[in-house]
XYZ file of C-alpha atoms in Angstrom:
706
model
C 17.035 54.722 27.184
C 18.688 58.086 26.756
C 19.223 61.172 28.863
C 20.551 64.714 28.813
C 24.193 64.802 29.916
C 25.840 67.568 31.903
C 26.841 69.268 28.642
C 23.246 69.345 27.426
C 23.682 66.529 24.878
C 21.397 63.568 24.324
C 23.416 60.487 25.242
C 22.566 56.804 24.886
C 23.290 55.066 28.168
C 22.348 51.412 27.683
C 23.783 48.323 26.057
C 21.341 46.282 24.015
C 21.027 42.553 24.535
C 20.870 42.186 20.759
C 24.462 43.194 20.189
C 24.026 46.930 19.759
C 27.301 48.820 20.307
C 27.898 49.804 23.919
C 29.480 53.102 22.901
C 27.238 56.136 23.211
C 25.419 57.145 20.081
C 26.985 60.292 18.625
C 25.516 63.523 19.919
C 26.200 67.046 18.741
C 25.591 70.623 19.784
C 26.254 73.861 17.999
C 25.453 77.243 19.468
C 21.677 77.310 20.070
C 21.236 73.891 18.393
C 20.436 70.357 19.547
C 21.075 67.345 17.300
C 20.674 63.587 17.693
C 21.866 60.941 15.229
C 19.717 57.789 14.801
C 21.815 56.231 12.025
C 24.445 54.978 11.694
C 24.541 53.251 15.062
C 28.040 51.812 14.670
C 30.375 54.536 13.387
C 33.300 52.113 13.310
C 31.775 49.946 10.591
C 30.147 52.192 8.015
C 30.360 51.325 4.335
C 31.337 53.620 1.500
C 27.706 54.660 1.196
C 25.618 55.034 4.320
C 22.465 56.713 5.579
C 22.836 59.591 8.040
C 19.536 60.269 9.794
C 18.259 61.835 12.972
C 16.790 65.108 14.176
C 18.053 68.642 14.727
C 16.555 71.994 15.696
C 17.604 75.420 16.970
C 16.789 76.178 20.592
C 16.388 79.916 20.148
C 14.290 82.018 17.783
C 16.939 81.515 15.079
C 15.572 78.717 12.867
C 17.540 76.223 10.765
C 16.656 76.901 7.141
C 18.834 74.272 5.487
C 21.236 71.401 6.281
C 24.208 69.924 4.464
C 26.799 67.212 4.978
C 30.386 67.547 3.719
C 33.189 65.004 3.400
C 36.581 65.771 1.812
C 35.206 68.548 -0.364
C 32.085 66.630 -1.372
C 28.737 68.124 -0.374
C 25.471 66.224 0.112
C 21.991 67.759 0.201
C 19.997 66.807 3.266
C 16.258 66.126 3.280
C 14.995 67.942 6.354
C 11.754 69.097 7.922
C 10.617 65.485 8.411
C 7.964 64.880 11.059
C 9.255 63.726 14.468
C 6.372 63.529 16.930
C 8.605 61.698 19.418
C 10.973 64.681 19.552
C 8.055 67.079 19.893
C 6.862 65.084 22.892
C 10.268 65.439 24.538
C 10.546 69.160 23.708
C 6.961 70.471 23.910
C 8.222 74.023 24.382
C 10.129 73.958 21.071
C 7.807 74.473 18.040
C 10.582 73.396 15.637
C 10.900 69.968 17.256
C 7.937 68.519 15.351
C 9.638 69.052 11.970
C 13.181 68.354 13.087
C 13.808 65.063 11.255
C 16.440 64.748 8.524
C 18.146 62.128 6.373
C 20.874 62.029 3.721
C 22.828 59.358 1.854
C 26.559 60.011 2.203
C 29.064 58.533 -0.247
C 32.668 58.481 0.940
C 35.681 58.787 -1.385
C 38.554 56.330 -1.377
C 40.562 56.021 1.790
C 39.809 54.548 5.190
C 39.695 57.744 7.310
C 37.416 60.717 6.704
C 35.993 63.727 8.518
C 32.246 64.221 8.234
C 31.021 67.770 8.830
C 27.334 68.439 9.373
C 26.301 72.066 8.999
C 23.148 74.151 9.260
C 22.112 77.377 7.586
C 20.457 79.610 10.143
C 17.939 82.397 9.627
C 20.710 84.998 9.631
C 22.056 83.411 6.415
C 25.216 81.932 7.932
C 26.306 78.301 7.795
C 27.453 76.906 11.144
C 28.924 73.551 12.051
C 26.499 71.458 14.072
C 28.860 68.528 14.563
C 31.837 66.785 13.002
C 32.795 63.145 13.247
C 35.830 61.133 12.240
C 34.849 58.006 10.273
C 36.805 54.807 9.801
C 35.497 52.909 6.798
C 35.134 49.142 7.082
C 37.476 47.488 4.514
C 35.802 46.556 1.251
C 36.774 44.258 -1.573
C 37.495 45.043 -5.169
C 34.480 46.166 -7.157
C 32.254 47.194 -4.261
C 32.920 50.945 -4.530
C 31.001 51.225 -7.785
C 27.975 49.474 -6.261
C 27.814 51.536 -3.073
C 26.786 49.608 0.030
C 26.879 46.001 -1.102
C 26.659 42.492 0.240
C 30.407 42.361 -0.330
C 30.808 45.253 2.115
C 28.529 43.525 4.585
C 30.533 40.289 4.416
C 33.789 42.148 4.937
C 32.456 44.021 7.953
C 30.297 41.398 9.671
C 30.897 37.922 8.272
C 34.666 37.475 7.948
C 36.546 35.345 10.471
C 39.862 36.375 11.942
C 42.336 34.517 14.134
C 40.767 35.760 17.348
C 37.339 34.534 16.212
C 38.702 31.073 15.481
C 40.388 30.904 18.884
C 37.129 31.863 20.636
C 35.209 29.239 18.671
C 37.644 26.457 19.617
C 37.442 27.501 23.253
C 33.640 27.471 23.101
C 33.607 23.988 21.596
C 35.712 22.685 24.475
C 33.216 24.122 26.971
C 30.098 22.463 25.500
C 28.610 19.597 27.483
C 26.857 18.297 24.392
C 29.008 17.610 21.345
C 26.768 15.861 18.807
C 28.078 13.890 15.846
C 26.759 15.196 12.518
C 26.117 13.155 9.387
C 26.553 15.264 6.247
C 24.777 13.597 3.314
C 25.895 14.374 -0.222
C 24.535 12.894 -3.449
C 27.006 12.827 -6.359
C 25.948 11.783 -9.849
C 28.694 13.225 -12.056
C 32.498 12.927 -12.191
C 34.536 14.900 -9.717
C 34.672 18.616 -10.554
C 36.338 21.576 -8.930
C 32.978 22.493 -7.389
C 32.707 19.054 -5.778
C 36.205 19.402 -4.417
C 35.278 22.770 -2.938
C 32.147 21.247 -1.375
C 34.127 18.470 0.289
C 36.813 20.888 1.428
C 34.136 23.060 3.055
C 33.216 20.068 5.241
C 36.828 19.328 6.060
C 37.308 22.991 6.996
C 34.623 22.916 9.679
C 35.824 24.397 12.959
C 33.607 21.899 14.768
C 35.378 18.526 14.384
C 32.671 15.933 15.093
C 31.226 15.021 11.700
C 30.963 12.311 9.055
C 30.556 12.981 5.340
C 28.606 10.244 3.553
C 28.736 10.490 -0.247
C 26.019 8.575 -2.093
C 27.187 7.999 -5.643
C 27.232 5.682 -8.665
C 29.708 2.934 -9.443
C 31.140 5.097 -12.202
C 32.303 7.718 -9.705
C 33.708 5.277 -7.118
C 37.290 5.429 -8.372
C 37.534 9.224 -8.459
C 36.157 9.447 -4.927
C 38.616 6.995 -3.407
C 41.330 9.548 -2.780
C 38.965 11.430 -0.485
C 37.965 8.381 1.518
C 41.588 7.273 1.884
C 42.668 10.732 3.008
C 40.050 11.074 5.754
C 38.227 8.163 7.433
C 35.359 10.520 8.276
C 34.503 10.606 4.542
C 32.617 7.506 3.423
C 31.000 6.298 0.210
C 27.778 4.438 -0.342
C 27.122 3.087 -3.836
C 23.651 3.122 -5.334
C 22.566 0.861 -8.175
C 19.763 0.779 -10.702
C 17.828 -1.527 -8.390
C 18.075 0.767 -5.375
C 16.539 4.210 -5.217
C 18.649 7.059 -3.961
C 16.195 7.589 -1.107
C 16.778 4.020 0.114
C 20.552 4.471 0.129
C 20.220 7.747 2.014
C 18.008 6.105 4.625
C 20.485 3.287 5.097
C 23.364 5.751 5.416
C 21.580 7.598 8.212
C 20.748 4.374 10.033
C 24.315 3.046 10.121
C 26.052 6.393 10.655
C 25.598 6.473 14.411
C 25.143 10.253 14.196
C 22.803 12.371 16.283
C 21.936 14.982 13.636
C 21.687 14.852 9.856
C 22.096 17.526 7.184
C 22.446 17.535 3.415
C 25.004 19.304 1.234
C 24.697 19.788 -2.513
C 27.619 18.465 -4.539
C 28.377 21.986 -5.801
C 27.507 23.913 -2.635
C 29.589 24.841 0.395
C 29.186 25.069 4.146
C 30.441 28.124 5.997
C 33.350 27.131 8.294
C 31.201 28.025 11.308
C 28.155 26.001 10.180
C 28.396 22.963 12.447
C 29.732 25.038 15.328
C 26.735 27.400 15.105
C 24.311 24.483 15.073
C 26.089 22.916 18.054
C 25.883 26.204 19.923
C 22.123 26.348 19.288
C 21.655 22.720 20.371
C 23.439 23.371 23.655
C 21.346 26.496 24.229
C 18.090 24.683 23.304
C 18.409 20.955 24.090
C 14.909 20.201 22.741
C 15.798 21.394 19.228
C 14.956 18.775 16.612
C 14.995 20.859 13.434
C 17.372 23.763 12.846
C 17.848 25.915 9.767
C 19.990 28.910 8.848
C 20.188 31.769 6.390
C 21.983 31.178 3.093
C 23.404 32.891 0.021
C 24.562 31.961 -3.479
C 27.898 31.482 -5.193
C 28.221 33.074 -8.617
C 30.270 31.746 -11.539
C 33.451 33.176 -10.008
C 32.717 31.736 -6.575
C 31.789 35.076 -5.020
C 28.990 35.199 -2.479
C 25.849 37.020 -3.579
C 22.045 37.166 -3.183
C 21.710 36.527 0.571
C 18.461 34.993 1.780
C 17.791 36.236 5.293
C 14.842 34.165 6.432
C 12.091 34.566 9.016
C 11.625 32.289 11.987
C 9.332 29.289 11.573
C 6.485 30.233 9.233
C 4.346 27.253 8.218
C 2.048 29.075 5.729
C 5.118 30.449 3.941
C 6.646 26.962 3.835
C 3.604 25.731 1.893
C 4.170 28.448 -0.696
C 7.914 27.884 -1.026
C 10.687 25.902 0.605
C 12.008 28.981 2.366
C 13.795 26.786 4.950
C 15.869 25.167 2.208
C 19.521 25.030 3.341
C 21.183 24.743 5.799
C 18.653 22.336 7.374
C 19.608 20.016 10.232
C 17.283 17.269 11.518
C 17.638 14.959 14.483
C 18.690 11.524 13.211
C 15.865 9.757 15.067
C 13.399 11.913 13.179
C 15.009 11.121 9.823
C 15.083 7.406 10.590
C 11.438 7.309 11.661
C 10.218 9.310 8.664
C 12.782 8.411 6.022
C 13.429 9.909 2.612
C 10.733 8.857 0.127
C 11.413 7.603 -3.367
C 9.811 9.143 -6.440
C 10.086 12.787 -5.412
C 13.563 13.408 -6.877
C 14.768 16.941 -6.050
C 11.708 17.495 -3.848
C 12.629 14.637 -1.481
C 14.214 17.006 1.056
C 11.254 19.388 0.971
C 8.901 16.431 1.433
C 10.888 15.257 4.462
C 10.742 18.764 5.911
C 6.944 18.899 5.542
C 6.545 15.518 7.206
C 8.905 16.521 9.999
C 6.847 19.667 10.595
C 3.796 17.463 11.198
C 5.461 15.805 14.179
C 7.206 18.791 15.798
C 6.105 21.651 17.997
C 7.250 25.154 17.069
C 9.558 25.275 20.114
C 11.509 22.342 18.641
C 12.241 24.281 15.438
C 15.043 26.841 15.578
C 16.167 29.442 13.057
C 19.825 30.482 13.121
C 20.030 34.035 11.668
C 23.498 33.518 10.188
C 24.614 32.699 6.634
C 25.898 29.157 7.078
C 25.291 27.736 3.605
C 26.491 28.885 0.175
C 24.403 27.539 -2.699
C 25.729 27.333 -6.235
C 22.859 25.680 -8.068
C 19.228 25.523 -7.009
C 17.563 22.372 -8.259
C 13.818 22.516 -7.829
C 11.048 20.346 -9.176
C 7.956 22.507 -8.864
C 5.581 19.750 -9.923
C 6.950 17.319 -7.335
C 6.836 20.049 -4.686
C 3.134 20.543 -5.432
C 2.650 16.792 -4.972
C 4.467 16.947 -1.633
C 2.290 19.843 -0.449
C -0.950 18.133 -1.504
C 0.038 14.980 0.347
C 1.018 17.029 3.381
C -2.377 18.748 3.459
C -4.145 15.409 3.043
C -2.240 13.896 5.983
C -3.219 16.934 8.057
C -6.850 16.490 6.954
C -6.914 20.025 5.579
C -9.373 20.471 2.710
C -7.537 22.643 0.213
C -6.316 22.847 -3.341
C -2.852 23.866 -4.507
C -2.353 26.129 -7.479
C 0.406 28.237 -8.965
C -0.028 31.895 -9.824
C 2.669 34.095 -11.408
C 5.335 31.746 -10.108
C 3.863 31.575 -6.602
C 2.252 28.560 -4.970
C -1.093 29.363 -3.342
C -3.136 27.202 -1.003
C -6.868 27.522 -1.650
C -8.640 26.389 1.518
C -12.124 25.013 0.944
C -15.007 26.751 2.657
C -17.405 24.640 4.753
C -20.910 23.895 3.519
C -22.368 26.408 5.956
C -20.682 29.684 5.145
C -19.631 31.985 7.965
C -21.329 35.361 8.280
C -19.285 38.568 8.108
C -19.967 42.140 9.224
C -17.894 44.653 7.257
C -17.375 47.605 9.619
C -16.560 50.934 7.959
C -16.173 54.130 10.013
C -16.902 57.172 7.835
C -17.545 60.904 7.812
C -18.373 63.042 4.784
C -16.029 62.296 1.816
C -18.682 60.892 -0.519
C -16.036 60.591 -3.257
C -14.333 57.900 -1.118
C -17.271 56.183 0.534
C -19.345 55.616 -2.580
C -16.675 53.726 -4.579
C -15.870 51.720 -1.453
C -19.452 50.556 -0.850
C -20.237 50.073 -4.524
C -17.160 47.912 -5.050
C -18.204 45.666 -2.171
C -21.800 45.315 -3.357
C -21.015 44.912 -7.054
C -17.819 42.837 -7.041
C -17.926 40.619 -3.954
C -18.860 37.028 -4.800
C -19.204 35.947 -1.163
C -22.869 36.355 -0.253
C -22.923 36.079 3.516
C -22.029 39.582 4.595
C -23.527 42.828 5.809
C -22.048 46.323 5.903
C -22.127 48.358 9.121
C -21.345 52.013 8.427
C -20.329 53.970 11.531
C -21.229 57.576 10.670
C -18.998 59.815 12.781
C -20.922 63.054 12.284
C -21.314 63.453 8.531
C -22.240 67.057 7.617
C -21.945 67.226 3.835
C -25.496 67.098 2.340
C -24.531 64.767 -0.511
C -22.885 62.324 1.872
C -25.871 62.445 4.251
C -28.230 61.730 1.364
C -26.095 58.781 0.281
C -26.058 57.330 3.790
C -29.843 57.654 3.949
C -30.100 55.842 0.631
C -27.802 53.043 1.819
C -29.794 52.601 5.018
C -32.712 51.364 2.893
C -30.603 48.447 1.620
C -31.207 45.299 3.681
C -27.493 44.472 3.519
C -26.433 47.758 5.110
C -26.836 49.313 8.555
C -25.892 52.905 9.363
C -25.053 53.765 12.968
C -24.727 57.439 13.898
C -21.981 58.397 16.414
C -21.819 62.125 17.205
C -18.496 62.317 19.034
C -14.838 63.268 18.682
C -13.005 61.093 16.161
C -11.682 57.983 17.889
C -11.111 55.203 15.374
C -10.772 52.553 18.066
C -14.087 53.482 19.705
C -15.901 53.597 16.365
C -14.557 50.185 15.395
C -15.475 48.711 18.770
C -18.999 50.104 18.408
C -19.332 48.311 15.102
C -18.129 45.045 16.642
C -20.669 45.391 19.465
C -23.453 45.993 16.957
C -22.505 42.955 14.864
C -24.008 39.510 15.373
C -21.913 37.832 12.680
C -19.266 35.169 13.233
C -16.577 37.397 11.744
C -16.036 41.117 11.587
C -14.013 42.727 8.833
C -12.510 46.123 9.613
C -12.268 48.346 6.547
C -11.351 51.949 5.843
C -13.757 54.017 3.779
C -10.942 54.752 1.293
C -10.622 51.089 0.264
C -12.178 49.465 -2.813
C -12.346 45.870 -3.974
C -10.215 44.461 -6.807
C -10.445 40.679 -6.418
C -14.079 39.443 -6.543
C -13.264 36.401 -4.373
C -11.420 38.520 -1.791
C -13.816 37.707 1.045
C -13.880 33.952 0.347
C -10.096 33.993 0.514
C -9.944 35.875 3.804
C -12.678 33.810 5.464
C -11.115 30.519 4.348
C -7.779 31.606 5.830
C -9.411 32.782 9.057
C -11.169 29.423 9.519
C -7.861 27.550 9.749
C -6.861 26.339 13.230
C -4.985 28.851 15.318
C -5.531 31.842 13.029
C -6.417 35.056 14.832
C -6.567 37.686 12.090
C -6.159 37.881 8.323
C -4.934 40.882 6.346
C -5.280 41.571 2.628
C -2.838 42.882 0.027
C -3.482 46.583 -0.509
C -2.465 48.596 -3.565
C -2.190 52.261 -4.369
C -4.423 53.418 -7.248
C -1.364 53.310 -9.561
C -1.013 49.556 -8.823
C 2.019 49.836 -6.592
C 1.902 47.877 -3.337
C 0.736 49.906 -0.341
C 0.802 47.052 2.156
C 1.797 43.392 2.147
C 2.030 42.654 5.854
C 3.679 44.655 8.634
C 7.206 44.539 10.089
C 7.619 45.443 13.760
C 10.257 47.851 15.035
C 10.632 49.541 11.656
C 9.876 52.975 10.264
C 10.741 56.445 11.472
C 9.419 55.802 14.976
C 10.553 52.178 15.264
C 7.017 50.949 15.948
C 6.033 49.265 12.677
C 6.187 49.699 8.911
C 4.301 48.044 6.088
C 6.231 45.488 4.054
C 7.113 45.966 0.377
C 5.614 49.434 0.135
C 5.968 50.910 -3.352
C 6.921 47.839 -5.393
C 5.032 46.980 -8.592
C 1.894 44.881 -8.313
C 3.431 41.855 -10.022
C 6.857 42.219 -8.407
C 7.632 39.220 -6.178
C 9.296 41.232 -3.437
C 12.069 39.884 -1.237
C 12.346 36.179 -2.120
C 8.714 36.248 -3.322
C 7.365 37.241 0.084
C 5.087 39.907 -1.407
C 3.140 37.305 -3.403
C 2.978 34.434 -0.891
C 0.568 33.861 1.985
C 2.471 33.808 5.258
C 2.469 34.621 8.918
C 3.315 38.161 10.044
C 3.400 39.740 13.480
C 0.729 42.213 12.387
C -1.447 43.338 9.497
C -3.120 46.699 8.972
C -6.719 47.459 9.909
C -7.544 49.033 6.543
C -8.753 45.517 5.686
C -8.556 43.037 8.573
C -10.748 39.995 9.285
C -11.135 38.453 12.749
C -13.606 36.274 14.624
C -16.001 38.571 16.450
C -15.816 36.624 19.726
C -12.031 36.685 19.664
C -12.060 40.418 18.952
C -14.215 41.027 22.010
C -12.251 38.597 24.195
C -9.019 40.548 23.803
C -10.779 43.869 24.354
C -10.941 45.031 20.762
C -9.055 48.210 19.901
C -7.619 50.361 22.697
C -9.973 53.356 22.918
C -8.058 55.087 25.705
C -4.423 54.981 24.589
C -4.594 54.392 20.818
C -7.421 56.490 19.456
C -6.016 56.742 15.928
C -2.551 55.276 15.366
C -1.112 51.805 16.006
C -4.390 50.340 17.307
C -4.183 47.588 14.693
C -0.578 46.756 15.660
C -1.523 46.631 19.331
C -4.547 44.448 18.538
C -2.497 41.955 16.516
C 0.094 41.731 19.273
C -2.669 41.019 21.784
C -3.848 38.174 19.567
C -0.309 36.800 19.272
C 0.080 36.980 23.056
C -2.820 34.511 23.209
C -1.069 32.193 20.765
C -3.101 33.194 17.697
C -1.469 33.549 14.276
C -1.695 36.607 12.010
C -1.926 35.782 8.294
C -1.282 37.954 5.253
C -2.811 36.734 1.986
C -1.962 38.216 -1.431
C -4.973 36.469 -2.990
C -7.266 39.177 -1.587
C -6.423 42.464 -3.318
C -7.979 45.864 -2.723
C -7.078 49.459 -3.533
C -6.273 51.774 -0.632
C -6.106 55.561 -0.871
C -3.836 55.816 2.181
C -4.675 58.709 4.549
C -7.242 60.014 2.086
C -10.035 60.007 4.630
C -8.454 61.614 7.656
C -5.148 62.938 6.309
C -1.622 62.348 7.559
C -0.424 62.276 11.141
C 1.723 65.385 10.941
C -0.682 68.231 11.710
C -0.763 70.646 14.608
C -4.029 69.251 15.968
C -2.914 65.654 16.366
C 0.866 65.719 16.832
C 0.695 65.553 20.640
C -1.780 62.691 20.520
C 0.470 60.860 18.065
C 3.480 61.337 20.325
C 1.571 59.833 23.248
C 0.569 56.840 21.146
C 4.185 56.264 20.128
C 5.296 56.369 23.756
C 2.499 54.027 24.831
C 3.431 51.420 22.215
C 7.097 51.508 23.163
C 6.333 51.139 26.865
C 3.819 48.320 26.341
C 5.447 46.304 23.558
C 9.084 47.406 23.558
C 10.636 43.922 23.679
C 8.263 42.617 21.011
C 8.910 45.564 18.717
C 12.663 45.027 18.946
C 12.667 41.467 17.583
C 10.070 40.606 14.935
C 10.244 36.804 14.441
C 8.948 37.119 10.876
C 11.647 39.532 9.782
C 15.414 39.039 10.208
C 18.000 40.904 12.323
C 20.327 41.070 9.316
C 17.784 43.220 7.431
C 17.336 46.959 7.876
C 14.590 48.572 9.937
C 15.045 51.856 8.072
C 12.876 53.242 5.317
C 13.843 50.521 2.842
C 12.918 47.207 4.401
C 14.457 43.948 3.174
C 17.811 45.647 2.587
C 21.004 44.911 4.506
C 21.305 46.076 8.096
C 24.500 47.957 8.864
C 25.227 46.624 11.450
C 23.121 43.483 12.011
C 21.068 43.350 15.201
C 22.391 39.929 16.158
C 25.785 38.934 17.481
C 27.835 35.914 16.475
C 27.511 32.779 18.640
C 31.129 32.972 19.797
C 30.605 36.579 20.904
C 27.596 35.878 23.122
């Protein structure tokens, strides 16, 4: 929360449970001016290049015509006049509040201390200082200045241990009631190299001391490994032969190890020094944990960390498309012993074990640690064997589906039942024949799924050409036109369509959407028929073939409610670790094209007609489904064009700004905790305008700081 202090400044007065700085967010005031800074949150740890964003307006009749930021003689142009309905709601008497938003990227020169000056040009032509702030730059390593804000900066600021950290970790370890013994499995097939030495040293450097390293290797490597086993009795060798598969030796090693948890380490990879400690911390916090996994990054040719993979929480559909869990993965030893590594799958043996483990576990037994605990040097994947593992997994689960690859992605094609499900496509519309006609024609001409009807909700069409077209459509047996003469309320119109439907599924669609993929409806229905699925969203593109929507991230965007994922990337671009082209679970999908069982839609009350007439009704609806335990699925195999806001325009107009502000406030009051921690995103990734970029700072604290 925030409040007005005695000096008239906005001041943040709470400490977040997610590790947000306890210090008040910076506030500023010039004569006749109020300013609030949203970013950066932590002024003590900014990089050389950072985003300065917030809102600012003049209280009197003197308006702010321009803004600028200055540091050490450098001047940066500020984008201002951005819509801020939340500010307008707080200052209804100030007409400038609605367009008070601003943002600018600031690049600092060399040196660790700087003075930032933020100035405004007022209507009298004078520039006045709005606020100034001393900045201490987080130390960076060689080479990062030329790249701006980099992963190197992030590591230096948020992922570098110091002596005090190590002391806290050792103290924490002493306090744990449960101190499991870990078995680290490593397969070595080539002579000892410097990378292997570094891998072994990363185990020896663990701050948590209770571990065994079991190296499975060939007779030819036995001699070169002896010095390691003699130096530390916790390092053991197991020799494989031509008659024994590697999987059999691994299974035997787990059985005789006497360890409680098992993990694997590549012969050229490295564990972070806090890896086993972090897992132990999670096990003590969640005693029922049976499978744990962490974030990871890569080591380049020079051994520098790069390419961080910040993963979502457990996401079974995504796991079928790729082994996103990968490393670091820790399994309970009993689970490994009962399932065992299987021969014949080579590099896919670990992925296969993970899939089989997932069949026996409940989601509450699977824990994601949002920390980089594993550094990968080489990624060895066998795509063909992974496809075999997925097909066998689906067969064991008695799921009728095929597995295919498409542009490097692995897609699951669920088979439709013999009796196809019926679908009502509900499209609210008014006038705008140039949008409605291509929308309806694309459905009728391209859709290969036959069991559908279209319900057009006419919200007072006046244009003669559009009225004639609706009358023409009403004569088509596949189309119904329902007239609703009332004030525009998208939620009420959609609910009316659901009430009028008698189909098994309803598909919500905007009238500015048109079909690309002929089998789009088969894909969405087949996904929606899977157990536990509540709603399915499609992949939407702008007319220029850039992505408009590929799922939704909670807590993001200008108002910290939600933002669409991968907006603006090219159609064939994979997105962040291929997430734009893989089916997966999200917390929400947009209602421009959303499929849901009609009965389920009605059970949760449909869209909120009272509080969310236009905005965020789809986010609220998806969260209601998730509260009932239903899953929300995004599928890239259903593609449609979307002319965003073409039908009703943008939110920032005089007539709807107050309504929009109320909807923002309602969402924050109802879903605040859910919006703050999206399980399918990652607290190390930004919630700003560019999603899937580094968060400065992360929204999660270190285990030893909790």
